[in-house]
Coordinates of C-alpha atoms in Angstrom, one line a residue:
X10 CA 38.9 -92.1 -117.2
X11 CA 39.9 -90.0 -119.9
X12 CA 38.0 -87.2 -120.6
X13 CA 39.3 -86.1 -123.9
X14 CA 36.5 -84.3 -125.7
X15 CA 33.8 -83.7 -123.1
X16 CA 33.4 -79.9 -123.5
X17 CA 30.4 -79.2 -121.5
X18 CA 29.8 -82.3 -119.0
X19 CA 26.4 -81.0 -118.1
X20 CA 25.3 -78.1 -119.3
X21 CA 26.4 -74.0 -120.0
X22 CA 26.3 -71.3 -118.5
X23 CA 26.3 -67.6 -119.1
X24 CA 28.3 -66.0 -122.3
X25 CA 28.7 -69.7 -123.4
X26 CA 30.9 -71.1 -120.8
X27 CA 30.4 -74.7 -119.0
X28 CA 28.8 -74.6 -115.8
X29 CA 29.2 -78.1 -113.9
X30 CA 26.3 -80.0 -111.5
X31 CA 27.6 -81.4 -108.0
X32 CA 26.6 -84.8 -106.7
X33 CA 24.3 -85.3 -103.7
X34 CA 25.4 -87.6 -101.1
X35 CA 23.0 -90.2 -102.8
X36 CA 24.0 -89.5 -105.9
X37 CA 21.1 -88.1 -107.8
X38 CA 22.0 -85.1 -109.6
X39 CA 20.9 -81.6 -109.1
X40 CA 21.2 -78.3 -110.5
X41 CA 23.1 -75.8 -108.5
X42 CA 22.7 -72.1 -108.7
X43 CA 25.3 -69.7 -110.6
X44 CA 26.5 -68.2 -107.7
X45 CA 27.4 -71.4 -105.9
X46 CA 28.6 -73.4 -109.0
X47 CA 32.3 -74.6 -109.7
X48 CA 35.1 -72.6 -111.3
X49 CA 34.0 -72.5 -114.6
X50 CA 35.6 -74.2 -117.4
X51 CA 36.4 -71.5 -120.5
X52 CA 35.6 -73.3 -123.4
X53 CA 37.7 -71.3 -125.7
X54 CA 40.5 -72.0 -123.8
X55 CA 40.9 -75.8 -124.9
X56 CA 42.3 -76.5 -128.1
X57 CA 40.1 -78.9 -130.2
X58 CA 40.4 -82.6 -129.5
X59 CA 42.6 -81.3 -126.9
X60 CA 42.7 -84.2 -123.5
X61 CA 41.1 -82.7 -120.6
X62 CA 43.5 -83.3 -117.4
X63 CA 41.8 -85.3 -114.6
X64 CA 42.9 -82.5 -112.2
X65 CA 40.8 -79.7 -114.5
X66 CA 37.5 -81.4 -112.7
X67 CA 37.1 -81.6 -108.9
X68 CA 36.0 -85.1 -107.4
X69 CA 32.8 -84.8 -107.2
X70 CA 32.3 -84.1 -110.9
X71 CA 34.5 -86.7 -111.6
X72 CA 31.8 -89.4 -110.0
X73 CA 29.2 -87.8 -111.6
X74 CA 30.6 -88.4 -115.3
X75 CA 31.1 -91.8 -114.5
X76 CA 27.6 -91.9 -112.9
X77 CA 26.1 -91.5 -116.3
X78 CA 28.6 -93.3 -118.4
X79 CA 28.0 -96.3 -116.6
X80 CA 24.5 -96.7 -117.4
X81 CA 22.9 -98.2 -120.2
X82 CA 20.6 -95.6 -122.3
X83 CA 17.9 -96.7 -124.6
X84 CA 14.7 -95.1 -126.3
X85 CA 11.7 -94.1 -124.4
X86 CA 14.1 -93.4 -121.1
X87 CA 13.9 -89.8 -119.3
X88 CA 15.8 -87.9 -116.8
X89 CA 19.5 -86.3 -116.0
X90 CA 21.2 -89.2 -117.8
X91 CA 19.6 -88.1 -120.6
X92 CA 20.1 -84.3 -120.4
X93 CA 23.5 -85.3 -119.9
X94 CA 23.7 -87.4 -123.2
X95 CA 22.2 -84.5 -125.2
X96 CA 24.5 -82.0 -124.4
X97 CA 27.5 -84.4 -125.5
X98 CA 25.5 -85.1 -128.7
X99 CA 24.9 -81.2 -128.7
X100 CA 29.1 -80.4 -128.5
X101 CA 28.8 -83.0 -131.7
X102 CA 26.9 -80.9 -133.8
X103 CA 23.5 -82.4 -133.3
X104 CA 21.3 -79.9 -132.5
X105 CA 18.6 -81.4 -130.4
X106 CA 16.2 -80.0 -127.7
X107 CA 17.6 -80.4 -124.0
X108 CA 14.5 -82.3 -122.9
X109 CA 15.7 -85.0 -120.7
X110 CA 13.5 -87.5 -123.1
X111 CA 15.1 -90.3 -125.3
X112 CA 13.3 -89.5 -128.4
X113 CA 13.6 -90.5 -131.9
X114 CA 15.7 -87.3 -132.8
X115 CA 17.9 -88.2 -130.3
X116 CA 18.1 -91.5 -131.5
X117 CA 18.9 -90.6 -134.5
X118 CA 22.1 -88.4 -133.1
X119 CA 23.5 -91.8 -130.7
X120 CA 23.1 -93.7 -134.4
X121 CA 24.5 -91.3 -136.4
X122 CA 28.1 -91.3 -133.5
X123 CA 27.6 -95.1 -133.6
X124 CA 27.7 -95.0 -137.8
X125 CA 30.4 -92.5 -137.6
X126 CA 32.7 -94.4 -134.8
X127 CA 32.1 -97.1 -136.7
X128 CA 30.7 -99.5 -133.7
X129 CA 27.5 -101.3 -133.7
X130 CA 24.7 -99.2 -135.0
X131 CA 21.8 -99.9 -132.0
X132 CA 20.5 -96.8 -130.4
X133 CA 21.8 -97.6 -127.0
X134 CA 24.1 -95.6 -125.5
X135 CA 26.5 -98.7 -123.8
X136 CA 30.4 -99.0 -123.1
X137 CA 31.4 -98.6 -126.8
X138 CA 29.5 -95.2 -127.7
X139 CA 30.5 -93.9 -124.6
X140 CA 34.0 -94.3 -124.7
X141 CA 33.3 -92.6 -128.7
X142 CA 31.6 -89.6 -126.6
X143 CA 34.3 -89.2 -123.7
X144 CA 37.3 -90.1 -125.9
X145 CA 37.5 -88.6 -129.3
X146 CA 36.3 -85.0 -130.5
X147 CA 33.8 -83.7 -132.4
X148 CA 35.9 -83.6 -135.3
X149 CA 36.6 -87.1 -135.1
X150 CA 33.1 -88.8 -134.4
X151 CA 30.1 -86.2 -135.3
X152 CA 26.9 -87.1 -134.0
X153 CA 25.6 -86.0 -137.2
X154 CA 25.6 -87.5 -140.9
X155 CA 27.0 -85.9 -143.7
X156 CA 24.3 -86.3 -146.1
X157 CA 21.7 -85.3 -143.0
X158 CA 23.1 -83.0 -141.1
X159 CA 20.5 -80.5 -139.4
X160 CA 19.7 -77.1 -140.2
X161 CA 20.4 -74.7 -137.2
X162 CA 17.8 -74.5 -134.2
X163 CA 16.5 -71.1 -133.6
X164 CA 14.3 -69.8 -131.1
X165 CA 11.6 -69.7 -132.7
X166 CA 9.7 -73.2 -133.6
X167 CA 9.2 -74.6 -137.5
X168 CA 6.2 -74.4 -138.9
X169 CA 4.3 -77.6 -138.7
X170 CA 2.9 -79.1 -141.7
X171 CA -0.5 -78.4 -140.8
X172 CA -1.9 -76.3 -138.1
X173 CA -3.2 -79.0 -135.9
X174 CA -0.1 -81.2 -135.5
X175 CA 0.2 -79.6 -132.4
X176 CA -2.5 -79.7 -130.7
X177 CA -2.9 -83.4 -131.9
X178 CA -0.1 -84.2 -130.1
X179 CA -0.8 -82.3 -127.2
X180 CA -4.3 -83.6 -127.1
X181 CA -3.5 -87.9 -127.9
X182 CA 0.1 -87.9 -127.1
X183 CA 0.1 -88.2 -123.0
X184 CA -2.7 -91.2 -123.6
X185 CA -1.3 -94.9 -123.4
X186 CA -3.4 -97.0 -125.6
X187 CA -3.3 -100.9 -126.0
X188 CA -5.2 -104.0 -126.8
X189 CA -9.3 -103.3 -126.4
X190 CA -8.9 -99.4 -126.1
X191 CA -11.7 -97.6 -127.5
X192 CA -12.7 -94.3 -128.5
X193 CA -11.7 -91.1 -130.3
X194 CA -8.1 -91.5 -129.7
X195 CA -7.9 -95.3 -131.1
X196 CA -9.5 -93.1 -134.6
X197 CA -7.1 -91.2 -134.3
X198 CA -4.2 -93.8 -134.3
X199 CA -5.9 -95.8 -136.7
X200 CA -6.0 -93.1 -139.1
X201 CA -2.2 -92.0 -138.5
X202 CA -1.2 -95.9 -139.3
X203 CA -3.0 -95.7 -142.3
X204 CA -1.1 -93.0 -143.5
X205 CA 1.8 -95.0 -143.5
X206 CA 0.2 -98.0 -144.8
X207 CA -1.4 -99.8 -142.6
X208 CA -4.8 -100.4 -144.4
X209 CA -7.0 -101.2 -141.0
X210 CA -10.2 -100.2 -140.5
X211 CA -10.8 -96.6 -138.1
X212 CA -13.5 -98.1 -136.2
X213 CA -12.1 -96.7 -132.7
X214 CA -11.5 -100.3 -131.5
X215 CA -7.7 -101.1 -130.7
X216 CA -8.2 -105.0 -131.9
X217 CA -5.8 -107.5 -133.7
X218 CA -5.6 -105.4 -136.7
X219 CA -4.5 -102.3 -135.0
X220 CA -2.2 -104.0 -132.5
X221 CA -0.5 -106.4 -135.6
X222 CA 0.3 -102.8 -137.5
X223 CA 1.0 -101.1 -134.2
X224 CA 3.9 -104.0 -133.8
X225 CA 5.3 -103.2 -137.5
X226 CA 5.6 -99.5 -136.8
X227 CA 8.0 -100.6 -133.5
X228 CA 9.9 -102.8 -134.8
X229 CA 10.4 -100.7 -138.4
X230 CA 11.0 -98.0 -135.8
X231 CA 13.9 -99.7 -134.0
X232 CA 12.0 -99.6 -130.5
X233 CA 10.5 -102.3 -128.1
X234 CA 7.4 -104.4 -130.3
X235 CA 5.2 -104.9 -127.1
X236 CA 1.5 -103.4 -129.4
X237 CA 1.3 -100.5 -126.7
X238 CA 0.9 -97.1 -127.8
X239 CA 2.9 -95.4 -125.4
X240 CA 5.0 -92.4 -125.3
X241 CA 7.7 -93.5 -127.3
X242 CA 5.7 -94.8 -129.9
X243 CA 3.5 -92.1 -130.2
X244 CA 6.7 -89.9 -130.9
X245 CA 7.3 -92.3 -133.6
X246 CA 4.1 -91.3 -135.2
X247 CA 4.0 -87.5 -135.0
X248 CA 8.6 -87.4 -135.7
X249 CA 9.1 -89.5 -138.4
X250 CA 8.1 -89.4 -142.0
X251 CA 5.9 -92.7 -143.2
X252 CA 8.8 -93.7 -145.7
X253 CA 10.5 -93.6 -142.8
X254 CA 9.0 -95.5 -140.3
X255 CA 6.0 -97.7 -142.4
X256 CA 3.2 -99.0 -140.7
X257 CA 3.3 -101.8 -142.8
X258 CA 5.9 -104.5 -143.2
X259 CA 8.7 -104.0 -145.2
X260 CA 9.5 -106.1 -148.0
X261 CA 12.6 -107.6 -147.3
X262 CA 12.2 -111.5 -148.1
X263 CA 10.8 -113.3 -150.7
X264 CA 7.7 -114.8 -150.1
X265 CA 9.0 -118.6 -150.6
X266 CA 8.5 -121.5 -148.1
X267 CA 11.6 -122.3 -145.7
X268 CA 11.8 -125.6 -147.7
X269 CA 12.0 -124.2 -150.9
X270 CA 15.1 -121.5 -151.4
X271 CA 15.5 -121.0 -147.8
X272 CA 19.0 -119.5 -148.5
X273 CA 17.3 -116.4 -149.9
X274 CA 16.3 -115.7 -146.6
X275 CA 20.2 -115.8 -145.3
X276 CA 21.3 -111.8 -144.5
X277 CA 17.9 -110.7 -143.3
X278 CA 17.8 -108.8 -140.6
X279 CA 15.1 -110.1 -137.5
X280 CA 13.9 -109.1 -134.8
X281 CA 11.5 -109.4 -131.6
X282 CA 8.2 -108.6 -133.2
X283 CA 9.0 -109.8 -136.9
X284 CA 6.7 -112.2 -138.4
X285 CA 6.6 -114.2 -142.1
X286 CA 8.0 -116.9 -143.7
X287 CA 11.6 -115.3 -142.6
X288 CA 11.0 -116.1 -139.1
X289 CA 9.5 -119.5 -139.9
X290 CA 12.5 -120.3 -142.2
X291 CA 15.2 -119.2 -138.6
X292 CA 13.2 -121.4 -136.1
X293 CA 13.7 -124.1 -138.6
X294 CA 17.0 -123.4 -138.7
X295 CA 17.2 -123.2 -134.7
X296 CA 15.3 -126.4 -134.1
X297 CA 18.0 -128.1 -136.1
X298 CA 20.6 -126.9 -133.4
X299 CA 18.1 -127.9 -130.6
X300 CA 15.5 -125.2 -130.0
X301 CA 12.3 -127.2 -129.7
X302 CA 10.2 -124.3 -130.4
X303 CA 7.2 -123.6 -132.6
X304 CA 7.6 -123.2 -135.9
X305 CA 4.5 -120.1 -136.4
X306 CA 6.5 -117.1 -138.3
X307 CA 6.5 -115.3 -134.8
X308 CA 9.0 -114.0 -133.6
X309 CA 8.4 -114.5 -129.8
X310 CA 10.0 -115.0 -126.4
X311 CA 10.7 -118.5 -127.0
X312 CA 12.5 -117.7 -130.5
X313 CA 14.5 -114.5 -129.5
X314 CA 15.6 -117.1 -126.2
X315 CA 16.7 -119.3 -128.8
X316 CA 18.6 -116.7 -130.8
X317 CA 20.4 -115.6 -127.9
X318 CA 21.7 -118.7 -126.6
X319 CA 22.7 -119.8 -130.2
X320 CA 24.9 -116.4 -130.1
X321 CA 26.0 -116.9 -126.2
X322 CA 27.3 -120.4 -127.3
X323 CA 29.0 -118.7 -130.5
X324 CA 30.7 -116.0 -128.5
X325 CA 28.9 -113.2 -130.1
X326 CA 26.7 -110.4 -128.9
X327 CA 23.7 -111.7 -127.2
X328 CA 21.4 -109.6 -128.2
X329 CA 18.5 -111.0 -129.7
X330 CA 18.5 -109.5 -133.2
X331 CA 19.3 -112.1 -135.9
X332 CA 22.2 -110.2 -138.3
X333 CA 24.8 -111.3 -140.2
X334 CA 27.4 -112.5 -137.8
X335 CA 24.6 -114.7 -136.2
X336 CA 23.2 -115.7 -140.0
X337 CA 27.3 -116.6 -140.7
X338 CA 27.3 -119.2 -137.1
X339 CA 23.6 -120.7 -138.8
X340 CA 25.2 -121.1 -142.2
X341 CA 28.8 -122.0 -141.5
X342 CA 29.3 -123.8 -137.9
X343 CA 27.5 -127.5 -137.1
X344 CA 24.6 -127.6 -134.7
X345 CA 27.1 -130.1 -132.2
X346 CA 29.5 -127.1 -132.1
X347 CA 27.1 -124.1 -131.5
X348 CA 23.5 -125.7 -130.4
X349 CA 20.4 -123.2 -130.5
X350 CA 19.8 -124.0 -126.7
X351 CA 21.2 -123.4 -123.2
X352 CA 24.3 -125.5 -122.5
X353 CA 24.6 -124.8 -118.7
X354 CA 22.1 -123.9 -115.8
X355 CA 22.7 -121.0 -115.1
X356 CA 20.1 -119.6 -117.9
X357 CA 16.4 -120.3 -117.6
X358 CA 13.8 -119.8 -120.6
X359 CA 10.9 -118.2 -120.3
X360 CA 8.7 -117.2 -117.7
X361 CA 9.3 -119.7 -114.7
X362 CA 7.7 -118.8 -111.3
X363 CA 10.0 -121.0 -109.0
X364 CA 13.0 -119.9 -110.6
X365 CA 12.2 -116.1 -111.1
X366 CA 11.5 -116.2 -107.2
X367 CA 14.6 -118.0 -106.6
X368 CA 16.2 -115.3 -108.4
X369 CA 14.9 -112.2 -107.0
X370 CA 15.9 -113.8 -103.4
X371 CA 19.3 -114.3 -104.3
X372 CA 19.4 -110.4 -104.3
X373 CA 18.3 -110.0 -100.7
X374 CA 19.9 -106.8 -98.7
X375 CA 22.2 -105.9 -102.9
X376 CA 22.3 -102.3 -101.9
X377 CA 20.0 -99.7 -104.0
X378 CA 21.8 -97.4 -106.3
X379 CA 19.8 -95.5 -108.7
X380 CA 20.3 -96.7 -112.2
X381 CA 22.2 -99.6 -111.7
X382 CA 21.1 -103.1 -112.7
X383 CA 24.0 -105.5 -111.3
X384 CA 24.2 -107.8 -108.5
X385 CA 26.6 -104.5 -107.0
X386 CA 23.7 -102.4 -106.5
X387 CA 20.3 -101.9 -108.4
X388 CA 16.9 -100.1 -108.2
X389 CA 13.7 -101.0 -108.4
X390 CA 13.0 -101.1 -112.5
X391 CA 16.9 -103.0 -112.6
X392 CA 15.8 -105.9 -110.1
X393 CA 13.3 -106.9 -112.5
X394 CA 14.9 -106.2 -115.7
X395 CA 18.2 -108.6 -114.2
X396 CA 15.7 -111.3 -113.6
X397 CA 13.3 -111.3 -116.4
X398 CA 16.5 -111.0 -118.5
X399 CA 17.9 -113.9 -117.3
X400 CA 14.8 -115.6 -118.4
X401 CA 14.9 -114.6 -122.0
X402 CA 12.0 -112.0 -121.3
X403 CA 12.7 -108.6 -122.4
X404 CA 11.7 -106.0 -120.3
X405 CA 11.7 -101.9 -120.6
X406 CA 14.4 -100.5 -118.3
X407 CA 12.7 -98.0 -116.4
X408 CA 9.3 -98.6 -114.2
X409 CA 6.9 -96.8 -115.8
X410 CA 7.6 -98.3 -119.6
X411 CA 7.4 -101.7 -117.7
X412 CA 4.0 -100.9 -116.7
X413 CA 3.2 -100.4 -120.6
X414 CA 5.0 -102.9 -121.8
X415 CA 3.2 -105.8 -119.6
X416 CA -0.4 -106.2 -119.7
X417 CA -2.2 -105.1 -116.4
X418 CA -4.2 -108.1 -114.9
X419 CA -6.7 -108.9 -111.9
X420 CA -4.9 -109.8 -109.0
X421 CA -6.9 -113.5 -108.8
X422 CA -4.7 -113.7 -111.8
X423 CA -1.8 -113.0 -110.7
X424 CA 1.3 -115.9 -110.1
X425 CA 4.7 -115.4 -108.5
X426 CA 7.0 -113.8 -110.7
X427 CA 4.5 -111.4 -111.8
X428 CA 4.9 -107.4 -111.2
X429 CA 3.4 -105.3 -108.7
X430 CA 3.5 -101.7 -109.6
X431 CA 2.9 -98.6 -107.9
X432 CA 0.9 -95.4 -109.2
X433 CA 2.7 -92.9 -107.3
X434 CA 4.9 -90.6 -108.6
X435 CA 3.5 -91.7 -112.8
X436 CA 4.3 -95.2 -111.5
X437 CA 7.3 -94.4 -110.0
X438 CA 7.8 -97.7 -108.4
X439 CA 7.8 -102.0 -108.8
X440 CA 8.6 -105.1 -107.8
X441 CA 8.7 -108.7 -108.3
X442 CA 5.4 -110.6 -106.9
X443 CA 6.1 -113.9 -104.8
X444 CA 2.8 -114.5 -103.6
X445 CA 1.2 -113.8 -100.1
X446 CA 0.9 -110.7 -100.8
X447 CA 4.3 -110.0 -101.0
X448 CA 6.8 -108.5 -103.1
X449 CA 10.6 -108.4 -103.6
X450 CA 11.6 -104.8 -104.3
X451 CA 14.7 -102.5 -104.5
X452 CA 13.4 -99.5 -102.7
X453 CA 15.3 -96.4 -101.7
X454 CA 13.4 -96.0 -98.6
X455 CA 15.0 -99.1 -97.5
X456 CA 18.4 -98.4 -99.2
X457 CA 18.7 -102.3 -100.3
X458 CA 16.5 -105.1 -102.0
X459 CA 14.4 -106.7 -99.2
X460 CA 10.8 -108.9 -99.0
X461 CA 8.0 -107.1 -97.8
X462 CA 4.3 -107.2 -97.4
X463 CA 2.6 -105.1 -100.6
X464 CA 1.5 -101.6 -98.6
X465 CA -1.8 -99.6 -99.1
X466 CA -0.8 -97.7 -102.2
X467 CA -2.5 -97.8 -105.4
X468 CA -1.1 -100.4 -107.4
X469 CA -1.4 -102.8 -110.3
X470 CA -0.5 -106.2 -111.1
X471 CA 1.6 -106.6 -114.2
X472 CA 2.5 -109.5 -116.5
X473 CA 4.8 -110.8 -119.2
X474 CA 3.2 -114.3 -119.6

């Protein structure tokens, strides 16, 4: 790898200069003390832009780099990967808090090295904005904006806009609210959507009104439209301004039927969670090419499937979000040459017990490796997101967020291919359900993905359907 303009892998040290982590023999990373920590690295010493030589970095730190650039980083994610991001968005000029949380100032820092590298502007920190962060200098690719670019941090906080914003946050913040919540802090979301234009009633009851304008704030807020209030959502509410991030659907087509000008609706941009004539107007569009799905202005499971195998067939990014390269294959290519459905068998759609099962076996004794989601080693939140992937069901990456992100049901309700999750450790734990009482898990216990009996832990059963 070349490491050109990584200046502090991990974090700093003393007077300003780079101290680096080591690697465990599992390869969870831990801090080490000063006294005990590498030769440090002068940071004064390097010219700007300068490459870093291989040899500069013992072994060990040399895994641990590649640790964290091979994983995938999205919103709502926390730990060392993310610590580790933040200092290389910090050496950019970006000037966040070293929290280990995937917020929305830090998404705001990956966007603005995405904008400036000029690759896809996402959020998620994959391949392409990695290689910006580990191969070109600050100079080069800022992680902030020109027109935005923040004022500097001191140690002392900014005074919030009024004197309870903190203790609101403090106080509604750590609860998860979701379809049929009730109470004080389902007022208090209510009235927060409201003032960014959400118009529903603050009754304290989280029903369809709060969840529809619950969805718009996600999706005009770039992060997973599931209708939970959950931690990245709430940070949403209390870190972005309501021009910003609107409660309330943004007016980006015209309100015309798909039969009647549908070309106006060519060049906007949708996604999971969108809803409107727009929508309608695509699965029309898709059923031409062979979709056979319902044609309800929601966009669902069954339409973002259909998306992505229309752009798996074209050769594009699969990724679900309808934008102009995948507008250009719906206006300019024939439905015989890029058909809206799966052309081999490898891809189911939807949720499918029997083949979800199937799936999840086919991973038997893959060895565990924390973070990874590949058929060379995964853990336990990547064994479900590979196979509900594969099924055109978008998951959360991490355990916990797949928790919110499901709805919790009974276990007389539950069918194979469900999720089991585990409360321990802020559910810390899950695996796929296969009935029996019996899960298939990637557990570090066991150090592979194996079948097992469900054990006497608290636990929940989770689903998608």
């Amino acid at each position: 790898m070349n490491y050109r303009g990584i200046a502090a892998p991990v974090g700093r040290g003393v007077g300003g200069v780079a101290v680096l982590g080591a690697v465990t023999a599992t390869g969870s990373l831990v801090a080490i003390p000063e006294a005990e920590a590498l030769a440090p690295v002068e940071l004064s010493a390097l010219a700007p832009g300068a490459p870093i030589a291989p040899t500069e970095f013992s072994p060990e730190v040399q895994r641990e780099i590649d640790t964290y650039t091979a994983l995938v980083l999205r919103p709502g994610a926390r730990g060392d990967a993310i610590t580790y991001l933040q200092n290389r968005l910090n050496d950019r000029g970006a000037g966040l808090p070293v929290d280990g949380y995937y917020n929305v100032a830090t998404r705001k820092a990956v966007e603005a090295v995405q904008t400036n590298g000029g690759v896809t502007v996402d959020g998620a920190v994959g391949p392409s904005t990695w290689d910006l962060l580990v191969n070109t200098s600050a100079e080069e690719v800022p992680a902030v904006l020109p027109e935005a670019a923040p004022a500097p941090r001191t140690t002392e906080p900014a005074a919030a806009s009024t004197s309870s914003v903190g203790s609101d946050e403090a106080r509604y913040a750590p609860q998860v609210l979701r379809y049929g919540s009730r109470g004080e802090a389902v007022s208090f979301l209510q009235a927060r959507l409201n003032d960014r234009g959400a118009g529903i009633p603050v009754d304290g009851r989280f029903g369809p009104a709060t969840r529809s304008a619950v969805r718009t704030l996600q999706s005009n807020g770039g992060v997973g439209v599931d209708g939970v209030v959950g931690p990245v959502t709430w940070d949403i509410l209390f870190n972005t301004g309501a021009d910003e991030v609107p409660a309330k659907a943004k007016s980006s087509a015209p309100a015309t039927s798909p039969d009647s000008g549908g070309s106006s609706y060519v060049g906007t941009v949708l996604r999971y969670g969108d809803r409107g004539a727009a929508v309608t107007y695509l699965q029309a569009r898709l059923n031409d090419r062979g979709a056979d799905i319902p044609e309800d202005g929601r966009f669902g499971p069954a339409t973002r499937a259909s998306v992505r195998a229309l752009q798996s067939n074209a050769g594009i990014s699969r990724d679900g979000v309808v934008g102009p390269r995948t507008w250009d294959v719906l206006v300019n290519s024939s439905a015989e040459d890029v058909p809206a459905r799966s052309t081999g068998s490898t891809q189911a759609s939807g949720f499918n017990s029997k083949t979800m099962v199937a799936q999840a076996k086919s991973y038997l004794g893959t060895p565990y490796v924390w973070g990874g989601a590949s058929s060379s080693g995964m853990d336990c939140s990547g064994l479900v997101k590979l196979v509900y992937n594969a099924h055109g069901i978008e998951v959360p990456r991490v355990a916990r967020n797949q928790v919110y992100g499901g709805r919790i049901i009974p276990k007389s309700e539950a069918k194979p291919g469900d999720l089991v999750a585990f409360s321990s450790g802020n559910w810390g734990h899950i695996g796929i359900y296969i009935g029996n009482g019996q899960i298939i898990d990637a557990g570090n216990s066991k150090g592979r993905v194996v079948q097992r009996d469900i054990w006497n832990s608290p636990h929940v059963y989770v689903t998608y359907r």
